[in-house]
mmCIF file of C-alpha atoms in Angstrom:
data_model
loop_
_atom_site.group_PDB
_atom_site.id
_atom_site.type_symbol
_atom_site.label_atom_id
_atom_site.label_comp_id
_atom_site.label_asym_id
_atom_site.label_seq_id
_atom_site.Cartn_x
_atom_site.Cartn_y
_atom_site.Cartn_z
ATOM 1 C CA UNK A 219 -26.350 21.248 -72.371
ATOM 2 C CA UNK A 220 -28.296 18.785 -70.226
ATOM 3 C CA UNK A 221 -29.430 19.824 -66.765
ATOM 4 C CA UNK A 222 -31.162 17.769 -64.107
ATOM 5 C CA UNK A 223 -34.496 18.622 -62.527
ATOM 6 C CA UNK A 224 -32.649 19.346 -59.269
ATOM 7 C CA UNK A 225 -30.376 21.810 -61.072
ATOM 8 C CA UNK A 226 -33.381 23.588 -62.610
ATOM 9 C CA UNK A 227 -34.994 23.897 -59.199
ATOM 10 C CA UNK A 228 -31.741 25.070 -57.626
ATOM 11 C CA UNK A 229 -31.258 27.722 -60.305
ATOM 12 C CA UNK A 230 -34.740 29.114 -59.666
ATOM 13 C CA UNK A 231 -33.857 29.279 -55.974
ATOM 14 C CA UNK A 232 -30.539 30.957 -56.796
ATOM 15 C CA UNK A 233 -32.343 33.599 -58.869
ATOM 16 C CA UNK A 234 -34.681 34.224 -55.949
ATOM 17 C CA UNK A 235 -31.722 34.602 -53.607
ATOM 18 C CA UNK A 236 -30.031 37.027 -56.000
ATOM 19 C CA UNK A 237 -33.151 39.198 -55.965
ATOM 20 C CA UNK A 238 -33.245 39.406 -52.156
ATOM 21 C CA UNK A 239 -34.715 42.824 -51.190
ATOM 22 C CA UNK A 240 -32.496 45.310 -49.430
ATOM 23 C CA UNK A 241 -29.255 44.537 -51.252
ATOM 24 C CA UNK A 242 -27.710 47.961 -51.987
ATOM 25 C CA UNK A 243 -27.232 49.027 -55.574
ATOM 26 C CA UNK A 244 -23.697 49.386 -56.800
ATOM 27 C CA UNK A 245 -21.218 48.313 -59.435
ATOM 28 C CA UNK A 246 -21.647 44.574 -58.869
ATOM 29 C CA UNK A 247 -24.369 42.331 -60.342
ATOM 30 C CA UNK A 248 -26.908 40.552 -58.155
ATOM 31 C CA UNK A 249 -25.913 36.885 -57.858
ATOM 32 C CA UNK A 250 -27.261 33.831 -56.026
ATOM 33 C CA UNK A 251 -25.746 30.384 -55.506
ATOM 34 C CA UNK A 252 -27.059 26.997 -54.335
ATOM 35 C CA UNK A 253 -24.833 23.996 -53.558
ATOM 36 C CA UNK A 254 -26.243 20.545 -54.254
ATOM 37 C CA UNK A 255 -25.087 17.199 -52.873
ATOM 38 C CA UNK A 256 -24.525 14.318 -55.359
ATOM 39 C CA UNK A 257 -28.070 13.063 -54.642
ATOM 40 C CA UNK A 258 -29.550 16.454 -55.638
ATOM 41 C CA UNK A 259 -30.394 17.644 -52.143
ATOM 42 C CA UNK A 260 -29.419 21.146 -51.088
ATOM 43 C CA UNK A 261 -26.230 21.543 -49.073
ATOM 44 C CA UNK A 262 -26.108 25.327 -48.649
ATOM 45 C CA UNK A 263 -27.026 28.577 -50.358
ATOM 46 C CA UNK A 264 -25.751 32.135 -50.512
ATOM 47 C CA UNK A 265 -26.037 35.461 -52.302
ATOM 48 C CA UNK A 266 -24.006 38.604 -52.862
ATOM 49 C CA UNK A 267 -24.864 41.369 -50.385
ATOM 50 C CA UNK A 268 -23.171 44.306 -52.094
ATOM 51 C CA UNK A 269 -19.773 45.670 -53.064
ATOM 52 C CA UNK A 270 -17.012 44.560 -50.709
ATOM 53 C CA UNK A 271 -18.933 41.589 -49.305
ATOM 54 C CA UNK A 272 -18.317 37.960 -50.230
ATOM 55 C CA UNK A 273 -19.607 36.848 -53.597
ATOM 56 C CA UNK A 274 -22.518 34.423 -53.752
ATOM 57 C CA UNK A 275 -20.320 31.367 -54.274
ATOM 58 C CA UNK A 276 -18.072 32.243 -51.332
ATOM 59 C CA UNK A 277 -21.135 32.916 -49.173
ATOM 60 C CA UNK A 278 -22.544 29.461 -49.996
ATOM 61 C CA UNK A 279 -19.171 27.727 -49.541
ATOM 62 C CA UNK A 280 -18.773 29.275 -46.093
ATOM 63 C CA UNK A 281 -22.175 27.920 -45.089
ATOM 64 C CA UNK A 282 -21.374 24.450 -46.474
ATOM 65 C CA UNK A 283 -17.910 23.954 -44.995
ATOM 66 C CA UNK A 284 -16.511 20.483 -45.782
ATOM 67 C CA UNK A 285 -19.859 19.443 -47.269
ATOM 68 C CA UNK A 286 -18.967 21.475 -50.372
ATOM 69 C CA UNK A 287 -16.507 18.771 -51.465
ATOM 70 C CA UNK A 288 -18.023 16.811 -54.354
ATOM 71 C CA UNK A 289 -21.003 19.191 -54.603
ATOM 72 C CA UNK A 290 -22.532 20.927 -57.614
ATOM 73 C CA UNK A 291 -22.552 24.725 -57.474
ATOM 74 C CA UNK A 292 -25.575 26.261 -59.211
ATOM 75 C CA UNK A 293 -24.974 29.981 -59.677
ATOM 76 C CA UNK A 294 -26.790 32.706 -61.607
ATOM 77 C CA UNK A 295 -23.613 34.201 -63.131
ATOM 78 C CA UNK A 296 -20.419 32.581 -64.408
ATOM 79 C CA UNK A 297 -17.985 32.505 -61.455
ATOM 80 C CA UNK A 298 -15.554 35.381 -61.647
ATOM 81 C CA UNK A 299 -11.858 35.040 -62.465
ATOM 82 C CA UNK A 300 -10.855 38.335 -60.882
ATOM 83 C CA UNK A 301 -9.055 39.412 -57.733
ATOM 84 C CA UNK A 302 -10.449 42.676 -56.424
ATOM 85 C CA UNK A 303 -11.852 43.339 -52.957
ATOM 86 C CA UNK A 304 -12.342 39.577 -52.822
ATOM 87 C CA UNK A 305 -10.545 36.682 -54.527
ATOM 88 C CA UNK A 306 -11.731 34.859 -57.667
ATOM 89 C CA UNK A 307 -14.794 32.690 -57.083
ATOM 90 C CA UNK A 308 -13.588 30.181 -59.652
ATOM 91 C CA UNK A 309 -10.522 29.425 -57.526
ATOM 92 C CA UNK A 310 -12.613 29.297 -54.335
ATOM 93 C CA UNK A 311 -14.806 26.617 -55.925
ATOM 94 C CA UNK A 312 -11.748 24.644 -57.022
ATOM 95 C CA UNK A 313 -10.181 24.870 -53.570
ATOM 96 C CA UNK A 314 -13.428 23.701 -51.962
ATOM 97 C CA UNK A 315 -13.479 20.541 -54.109
ATOM 98 C CA UNK A 316 -16.668 21.309 -56.024
ATOM 99 C CA UNK A 317 -17.034 18.736 -58.812
ATOM 100 C CA UNK A 318 -19.549 20.506 -61.091
ATOM 101 C CA UNK A 319 -20.575 24.116 -61.727
ATOM 102 C CA UNK A 320 -23.814 25.083 -63.457
ATOM 103 C CA UNK A 321 -24.286 28.768 -64.252
ATOM 104 C CA UNK A 322 -26.974 30.809 -65.985
ATOM 105 C CA UNK A 323 -25.448 33.918 -67.534
ATOM 106 C CA UNK A 324 -21.994 34.208 -69.053
ATOM 107 C CA UNK A 325 -19.922 37.020 -67.538
ATOM 108 C CA UNK A 326 -18.888 39.369 -70.359
ATOM 109 C CA UNK A 327 -17.153 41.792 -68.021
ATOM 110 C CA UNK A 328 -13.557 41.753 -69.325
ATOM 111 C CA UNK A 329 -12.238 42.299 -65.798
ATOM 112 C CA UNK A 330 -13.937 39.218 -64.355
ATOM 113 C CA UNK A 331 -14.454 36.890 -67.334
ATOM 114 C CA UNK A 332 -12.738 33.528 -67.742
ATOM 115 C CA UNK A 333 -13.968 31.719 -64.660
ATOM 116 C CA UNK A 334 -15.514 28.835 -66.609
ATOM 117 C CA UNK A 335 -12.266 28.163 -68.456
ATOM 118 C CA UNK A 336 -10.289 28.230 -65.211
ATOM 119 C CA UNK A 337 -12.677 25.686 -63.693
ATOM 120 C CA UNK A 338 -12.458 23.386 -66.707
ATOM 121 C CA UNK A 339 -8.658 23.469 -66.691
ATOM 122 C CA UNK A 340 -8.822 22.357 -63.044
ATOM 123 C CA UNK A 341 -10.975 19.367 -64.015
ATOM 124 C CA UNK A 342 -14.348 20.737 -62.857
ATOM 125 C CA UNK A 343 -17.394 19.814 -64.969
ATOM 126 C CA UNK A 344 -18.893 23.123 -66.177
ATOM 127 C CA UNK A 345 -22.223 23.790 -67.901
ATOM 128 C CA UNK A 346 -23.663 27.221 -68.697
ATOM 129 C CA UNK A 347 -26.883 28.729 -70.029
ATOM 130 C CA UNK A 348 -29.464 27.352 -67.580
ATOM 131 C CA UNK A 349 -32.240 29.997 -67.262
ATOM 132 C CA UNK A 350 -29.873 32.526 -68.835
ATOM 133 C CA UNK A 351 -32.664 34.890 -69.960
ATOM 134 C CA UNK A 352 -34.038 35.105 -66.434
ATOM 135 C CA UNK A 353 -30.557 35.888 -65.125
ATOM 136 C CA UNK A 354 -30.073 38.621 -67.730
ATOM 137 C CA UNK A 355 -33.422 40.165 -66.793
ATOM 138 C CA UNK A 356 -32.402 40.199 -63.141
ATOM 139 C CA UNK A 357 -29.298 42.253 -63.987
ATOM 140 C CA UNK A 358 -30.545 44.019 -67.104
ATOM 141 C CA UNK A 359 -28.823 47.360 -66.452
ATOM 142 C CA UNK A 360 -25.533 45.753 -65.398
ATOM 143 C CA UNK A 361 -25.640 43.418 -68.413
ATOM 144 C CA UNK A 362 -26.363 46.311 -70.791
ATOM 145 C CA UNK A 363 -23.564 48.431 -69.339
ATOM 146 C CA UNK A 364 -21.007 45.618 -69.595
ATOM 147 C CA UNK A 365 -21.984 44.856 -73.192
ATOM 148 C CA UNK A 366 -22.256 48.498 -74.386
ATOM 149 C CA UNK A 367 -19.581 50.251 -72.290
ATOM 150 C CA UNK A 368 -22.081 52.829 -71.069
ATOM 151 C CA UNK A 369 -24.940 52.993 -68.574
ATOM 152 C CA UNK A 370 -28.497 51.926 -69.375
ATOM 153 C CA UNK A 371 -30.650 55.089 -69.587
ATOM 154 C CA UNK A 372 -34.226 55.294 -68.344
ATOM 155 C CA UNK A 373 -35.951 58.545 -69.336
ATOM 156 C CA UNK A 374 -38.717 59.461 -66.910
ATOM 157 C CA UNK A 375 -41.314 62.079 -67.746
ATOM 158 C CA UNK A 376 -44.608 63.314 -66.307
ATOM 159 C CA UNK A 377 -47.151 64.594 -68.781
ATOM 160 C CA UNK A 378 -50.780 65.579 -69.166
ATOM 161 C CA UNK A 379 -53.029 63.667 -71.517
ATOM 162 C CA UNK A 380 -52.218 66.205 -74.249
ATOM 163 C CA UNK A 381 -48.457 65.883 -73.818
ATOM 164 C CA UNK A 382 -47.714 68.964 -71.695
ATOM 165 C CA UNK A 383 -45.083 69.038 -68.950
ATOM 166 C CA UNK A 384 -46.040 72.526 -67.705
ATOM 167 C CA UNK A 385 -48.728 75.163 -68.176
ATOM 168 C CA UNK A 386 -48.219 78.394 -70.138
ATOM 169 C CA UNK A 387 -47.147 80.225 -66.962
ATOM 170 C CA UNK A 388 -44.488 77.569 -66.313
ATOM 171 C CA UNK A 389 -46.228 75.857 -63.406
ATOM 172 C CA UNK A 390 -45.969 72.078 -63.328
ATOM 173 C CA UNK A 391 -46.772 71.065 -59.727
ATOM 174 C CA UNK A 392 -48.482 68.801 -59.534
ATOM 175 C CA UNK A 393 -48.984 67.096 -62.884
ATOM 176 C CA UNK A 394 -47.894 63.806 -61.370
ATOM 177 C CA UNK A 395 -49.969 62.437 -58.506
ATOM 178 C CA UNK A 396 -48.655 61.578 -55.051
ATOM 179 C CA UNK A 397 -48.837 57.893 -55.976
ATOM 180 C CA UNK A 398 -46.762 58.600 -59.095
ATOM 181 C CA UNK A 399 -44.214 60.593 -57.106
ATOM 182 C CA UNK A 400 -43.781 57.747 -54.622
ATOM 183 C CA UNK A 401 -43.358 55.365 -57.544
ATOM 184 C CA UNK A 402 -40.721 57.677 -59.021
ATOM 185 C CA UNK A 403 -38.759 57.506 -55.771
ATOM 186 C CA UNK A 404 -38.889 53.712 -55.966
ATOM 187 C CA UNK A 405 -37.455 53.784 -59.488
ATOM 188 C CA UNK A 406 -34.799 56.325 -58.518
ATOM 189 C CA UNK A 407 -33.695 53.955 -55.797
ATOM 190 C CA UNK A 408 -33.069 51.238 -58.376
ATOM 191 C CA UNK A 409 -30.592 53.417 -60.298
ATOM 192 C CA UNK A 410 -26.998 54.470 -59.767
ATOM 193 C CA UNK A 411 -27.408 58.086 -60.870
ATOM 194 C CA UNK A 412 -30.212 60.627 -61.302
ATOM 195 C CA UNK A 413 -29.536 63.123 -64.085
ATOM 196 C CA UNK A 414 -30.951 66.590 -64.851
ATOM 197 C CA UNK A 415 -29.770 69.721 -66.621
ATOM 198 C CA UNK A 416 -28.787 73.054 -65.115
ATOM 199 C CA UNK A 417 -32.084 74.551 -66.328
ATOM 200 C CA UNK A 418 -34.127 72.113 -64.262
ATOM 201 C CA UNK A 419 -32.042 72.929 -61.183
ATOM 202 C CA UNK A 420 -32.490 76.677 -61.716
ATOM 203 C CA UNK A 421 -36.256 76.572 -62.357
ATOM 204 C CA UNK A 422 -37.602 73.622 -60.351
ATOM 205 C CA UNK A 423 -34.979 73.335 -57.580
ATOM 206 C CA UNK A 424 -35.338 69.532 -57.209
ATOM 207 C CA UNK A 425 -33.546 67.676 -54.418
ATOM 208 C CA UNK A 426 -33.230 64.484 -56.504
ATOM 209 C CA UNK A 427 -33.020 62.204 -53.488
ATOM 210 C CA UNK A 428 -34.890 58.970 -52.846
ATOM 211 C CA UNK A 429 -37.474 59.536 -50.111
ATOM 212 C CA UNK A 430 -39.958 57.302 -48.313
ATOM 213 C CA UNK A 431 -43.706 57.614 -47.689
ATOM 214 C CA UNK A 432 -43.224 60.363 -45.097
ATOM 215 C CA UNK A 433 -40.736 62.248 -47.291
ATOM 216 C CA UNK A 434 -37.631 61.241 -45.340
ATOM 217 C CA UNK A 435 -34.486 60.319 -47.315
ATOM 218 C CA UNK A 436 -33.618 56.620 -47.374
ATOM 219 C CA UNK A 437 -30.198 55.341 -46.339
ATOM 220 C CA UNK A 438 -28.773 54.543 -49.785
ATOM 221 C CA UNK A 439 -28.869 57.409 -52.296
ATOM 222 C CA UNK A 440 -27.952 57.416 -55.998
ATOM 223 C CA UNK A 441 -25.455 59.929 -57.314
ATOM 224 C CA UNK A 442 -27.087 63.244 -58.239
ATOM 225 C CA UNK A 443 -25.766 64.500 -61.589
ATOM 226 C CA UNK A 444 -26.316 67.911 -63.161
ATOM 227 C CA UNK A 445 -25.064 68.516 -66.696
ATOM 228 C CA UNK A 446 -24.633 71.893 -68.352
ATOM 229 C CA UNK A 447 -22.055 74.642 -68.717
ATOM 230 C CA UNK A 448 -23.566 77.346 -66.526
ATOM 231 C CA UNK A 449 -22.974 77.661 -62.794
ATOM 232 C CA UNK A 450 -25.543 76.263 -60.402
ATOM 233 C CA UNK A 451 -27.430 78.911 -58.418
ATOM 234 C CA UNK A 452 -26.556 79.099 -54.735
ATOM 235 C CA UNK A 453 -28.693 77.356 -52.151
ATOM 236 C CA UNK A 454 -30.160 74.871 -54.593
ATOM 237 C CA UNK A 455 -31.468 71.752 -52.867
ATOM 238 C CA UNK A 456 -29.423 69.484 -55.134
ATOM 239 C CA UNK A 457 -26.340 70.856 -53.374
ATOM 240 C CA UNK A 458 -27.393 69.786 -49.885
ATOM 241 C CA UNK A 459 -25.658 67.046 -47.921
ATOM 242 C CA UNK A 460 -28.322 64.358 -48.337
ATOM 243 C CA UNK A 461 -26.491 62.771 -51.289
ATOM 244 C CA UNK A 462 -23.401 63.268 -53.427
ATOM 245 C CA UNK A 463 -23.763 65.679 -56.359
ATOM 246 C CA UNK A 464 -21.646 65.794 -59.502
ATOM 247 C CA UNK A 465 -21.775 68.799 -61.868
ATOM 248 C CA UNK A 466 -20.543 67.914 -65.363
ATOM 249 C CA UNK A 467 -19.895 71.052 -67.381
ATOM 250 C CA UNK A 468 -20.830 69.685 -70.780
ATOM 251 C CA UNK A 469 -23.832 69.503 -73.081
ATOM 252 C CA UNK A 470 -22.703 66.241 -74.673
ATOM 253 C CA UNK A 471 -24.870 63.283 -73.524
ATOM 254 C CA UNK A 472 -22.294 60.668 -74.545
ATOM 255 C CA UNK A 473 -19.547 62.465 -72.618
ATOM 256 C CA UNK A 474 -21.760 62.394 -69.526
ATOM 257 C CA UNK A 475 -22.481 58.672 -69.868
ATOM 258 C CA UNK A 476 -18.823 57.895 -70.485
ATOM 259 C CA UNK A 477 -17.885 59.754 -67.305
ATOM 260 C CA UNK A 478 -20.573 57.999 -65.282
ATOM 261 C CA UNK A 479 -19.610 54.572 -66.638
ATOM 262 C CA UNK A 480 -16.044 55.220 -65.472
ATOM 263 C CA UNK A 481 -17.526 55.850 -62.015
ATOM 264 C CA UNK A 482 -19.185 52.392 -62.035
ATOM 265 C CA UNK A 483 -22.678 53.720 -62.810
ATOM 266 C CA UNK A 484 -24.662 51.131 -64.759
ATOM 267 C CA UNK A 485 -28.145 52.690 -64.672
ATOM 268 C CA UNK A 486 -28.955 56.381 -65.177
ATOM 269 C CA UNK A 487 -32.381 57.837 -64.412
ATOM 270 C CA UNK A 488 -32.876 60.796 -66.764
ATOM 271 C CA UNK A 489 -35.253 63.337 -65.202
ATOM 272 C CA UNK A 490 -34.293 66.495 -67.084
ATOM 273 C CA UNK A 491 -36.585 68.789 -69.011
ATOM 274 C CA UNK A 492 -37.696 68.571 -72.647
ATOM 275 C CA UNK A 493 -34.456 69.967 -74.085
ATOM 276 C CA UNK A 494 -32.218 67.495 -72.272
ATOM 277 C CA UNK A 495 -34.553 64.606 -73.083
ATOM 278 C CA UNK A 496 -34.485 65.529 -76.781
ATOM 279 C CA UNK A 497 -30.676 65.706 -76.753
ATOM 280 C CA UNK A 498 -30.391 62.185 -75.328
ATOM 281 C CA UNK A 499 -33.043 60.871 -77.721
ATOM 282 C CA UNK A 500 -31.406 62.371 -80.812
ATOM 283 C CA UNK A 501 -28.065 60.943 -79.701
ATOM 284 C CA UNK A 502 -29.622 57.464 -79.547
ATOM 285 C CA UNK A 503 -28.946 57.231 -75.825
ATOM 286 C CA UNK A 504 -32.402 56.474 -74.405
ATOM 287 C CA UNK A 505 -33.046 52.782 -73.723
ATOM 288 C CA UNK A 506 -36.299 52.872 -71.765
ATOM 289 C CA UNK A 507 -39.077 55.424 -71.234
ATOM 290 C CA UNK A 508 -41.230 55.626 -68.111
ATOM 291 C CA UNK A 509 -44.113 58.053 -68.623
ATOM 292 C CA UNK A 510 -46.539 59.106 -65.914
ATOM 293 C CA UNK A 511 -49.685 60.312 -67.674
ATOM 294 C CA UNK A 512 -52.121 62.475 -65.702
ATOM 295 C CA UNK A 513 -55.833 62.584 -66.615
ATOM 296 C CA UNK A 514 -55.800 66.339 -67.202
ATOM 297 C CA UNK A 515 -55.655 68.725 -70.166
ATOM 298 C CA UNK A 516 -53.738 72.002 -70.508
ATOM 299 C CA UNK A 517 -54.196 72.734 -74.202
ATOM 300 C CA UNK A 518 -50.935 74.660 -74.404
ATOM 301 C CA UNK A 519 -47.709 75.006 -72.504
ATOM 302 C CA UNK A 520 -44.327 73.279 -72.498
ATOM 303 C CA UNK A 521 -44.103 70.026 -74.405
ATOM 304 C CA UNK A 522 -42.867 66.916 -72.593
ATOM 305 C CA UNK A 523 -39.991 66.646 -75.078
ATOM 306 C CA UNK A 524 -38.176 69.090 -77.304
ATOM 307 C CA UNK A 525 -37.464 69.019 -81.031
ATOM 308 C CA UNK A 526 -36.621 65.533 -82.307
ATOM 309 C CA UNK A 527 -36.104 66.385 -85.968
ATOM 310 C CA UNK A 528 -39.174 64.407 -87.064
ATOM 311 C CA UNK A 529 -41.051 66.042 -89.941
ATOM 312 C CA UNK A 530 -43.491 63.373 -91.068
ATOM 313 C CA UNK A 531 -45.552 60.610 -89.495
ATOM 314 C CA UNK A 532 -43.571 58.027 -91.444
ATOM 315 C CA UNK A 533 -40.503 58.998 -89.396
ATOM 316 C CA UNK A 534 -42.243 58.827 -86.028
ATOM 317 C CA UNK A 535 -40.307 57.150 -83.245
ATOM 318 C CA UNK A 536 -42.042 53.924 -82.211
ATOM 319 C CA UNK A 537 -41.684 52.404 -78.757
ATOM 320 C CA UNK A 538 -42.706 49.017 -77.405
ATOM 321 C CA UNK A 539 -45.079 49.135 -74.447
ATOM 322 C CA UNK A 540 -43.720 46.712 -71.862
ATOM 323 C CA UNK A 541 -46.051 47.537 -68.973
ATOM 324 C CA UNK A 542 -49.099 49.647 -68.126
ATOM 325 C CA UNK A 543 -49.947 50.288 -64.492
ATOM 326 C CA UNK A 544 -52.614 52.470 -62.876
ATOM 327 C CA UNK A 545 -51.322 54.335 -59.826
ATOM 328 C CA UNK A 546 -54.234 55.352 -57.635
ATOM 329 C CA UNK A 547 -54.314 57.245 -54.357
ATOM 330 C CA UNK A 548 -56.370 56.288 -51.322
ATOM 331 C CA UNK A 549 -59.165 58.702 -52.251
ATOM 332 C CA UNK A 550 -59.524 57.287 -55.755
ATOM 333 C CA UNK A 551 -58.992 60.713 -57.302
ATOM 334 C CA UNK A 552 -55.202 60.979 -57.176
ATOM 335 C CA UNK A 553 -54.550 58.845 -60.240
ATOM 336 C CA UNK A 554 -51.856 58.532 -62.907
ATOM 337 C CA UNK A 555 -51.069 55.862 -65.463
ATOM 338 C CA UNK A 556 -47.490 54.643 -65.677
ATOM 339 C CA UNK A 557 -46.362 53.474 -69.123
ATOM 340 C CA UNK A 558 -43.054 51.618 -69.308
ATOM 341 C CA UNK A 559 -41.698 51.421 -72.843
ATOM 342 C CA UNK A 560 -38.580 50.043 -74.442
ATOM 343 C CA UNK A 561 -36.926 51.736 -77.402
ATOM 344 C CA UNK A 562 -37.271 49.589 -80.498
ATOM 345 C CA UNK A 563 -34.625 51.139 -82.683
ATOM 346 C CA UNK A 564 -31.792 48.950 -81.337
#
């Protein structure tokens, strides 16, 4: 495919629009669109603002009006071919008289796919693949979920330098620093569901909400999910009204992910204890690990992860370190290191 310099520049702008802060998480991907006049100048731009709102193409077309006729639409995702809360973007582009469509990422969602073919049949010039990797990175969890029919799983853990998640007496507050806890809330807010086991609820009584710097809950909350067969103790904070809570009475990680995928969850934040983490790992259902490492030693106590069935160093699980970040408090003492790692076995 051949793309003009103006189309490259427009796609970078469209990616920036798609990543606009404040767009609520949900079942839809983040998408941006820029309309170009025949001379390469920008006519209008738009982006998707969340489920139920106009898609990026429709947003840009509304801003352009009659100037969309004869334009090139540069969009980060193949225009959809689906009628849901809104009509198909492919047909909206055809109706507006757009002459060319350039998109980055192909839409593999079987519900929405086929927009490029619909455009071509209508006589629109279509070219795909421009900055496709950047578009995939922007919607990595959504892309993974669509391609694997299950949510992307990020396992978060907090550990001492010697791999302990709690002391011998069971105490674990606070292994992670305040800076690390604030960072955890940020990551929670990027996910569709936060998942723990019934044991964590019984022992630690977490609220599992996303909270700001002064510990107030933010407006948009992920689904709180507890898995396990036993009843939840009364008056647990996870049962309060600050967010929706789902109790799945199963110990099967794949069953949980299948249920959550059916509820339009594309990204699960796994915050359970060592037993739950080991169950997901052994099932091959961990895609990313975020570890907050505290500069402290306990010597003994609960391990950060349970039995993995590894008996020799040759069978050790290897991860790829994608990012290392030092999280430091204002006093310089409240410090953790955040390691973000991808699982290399896929």
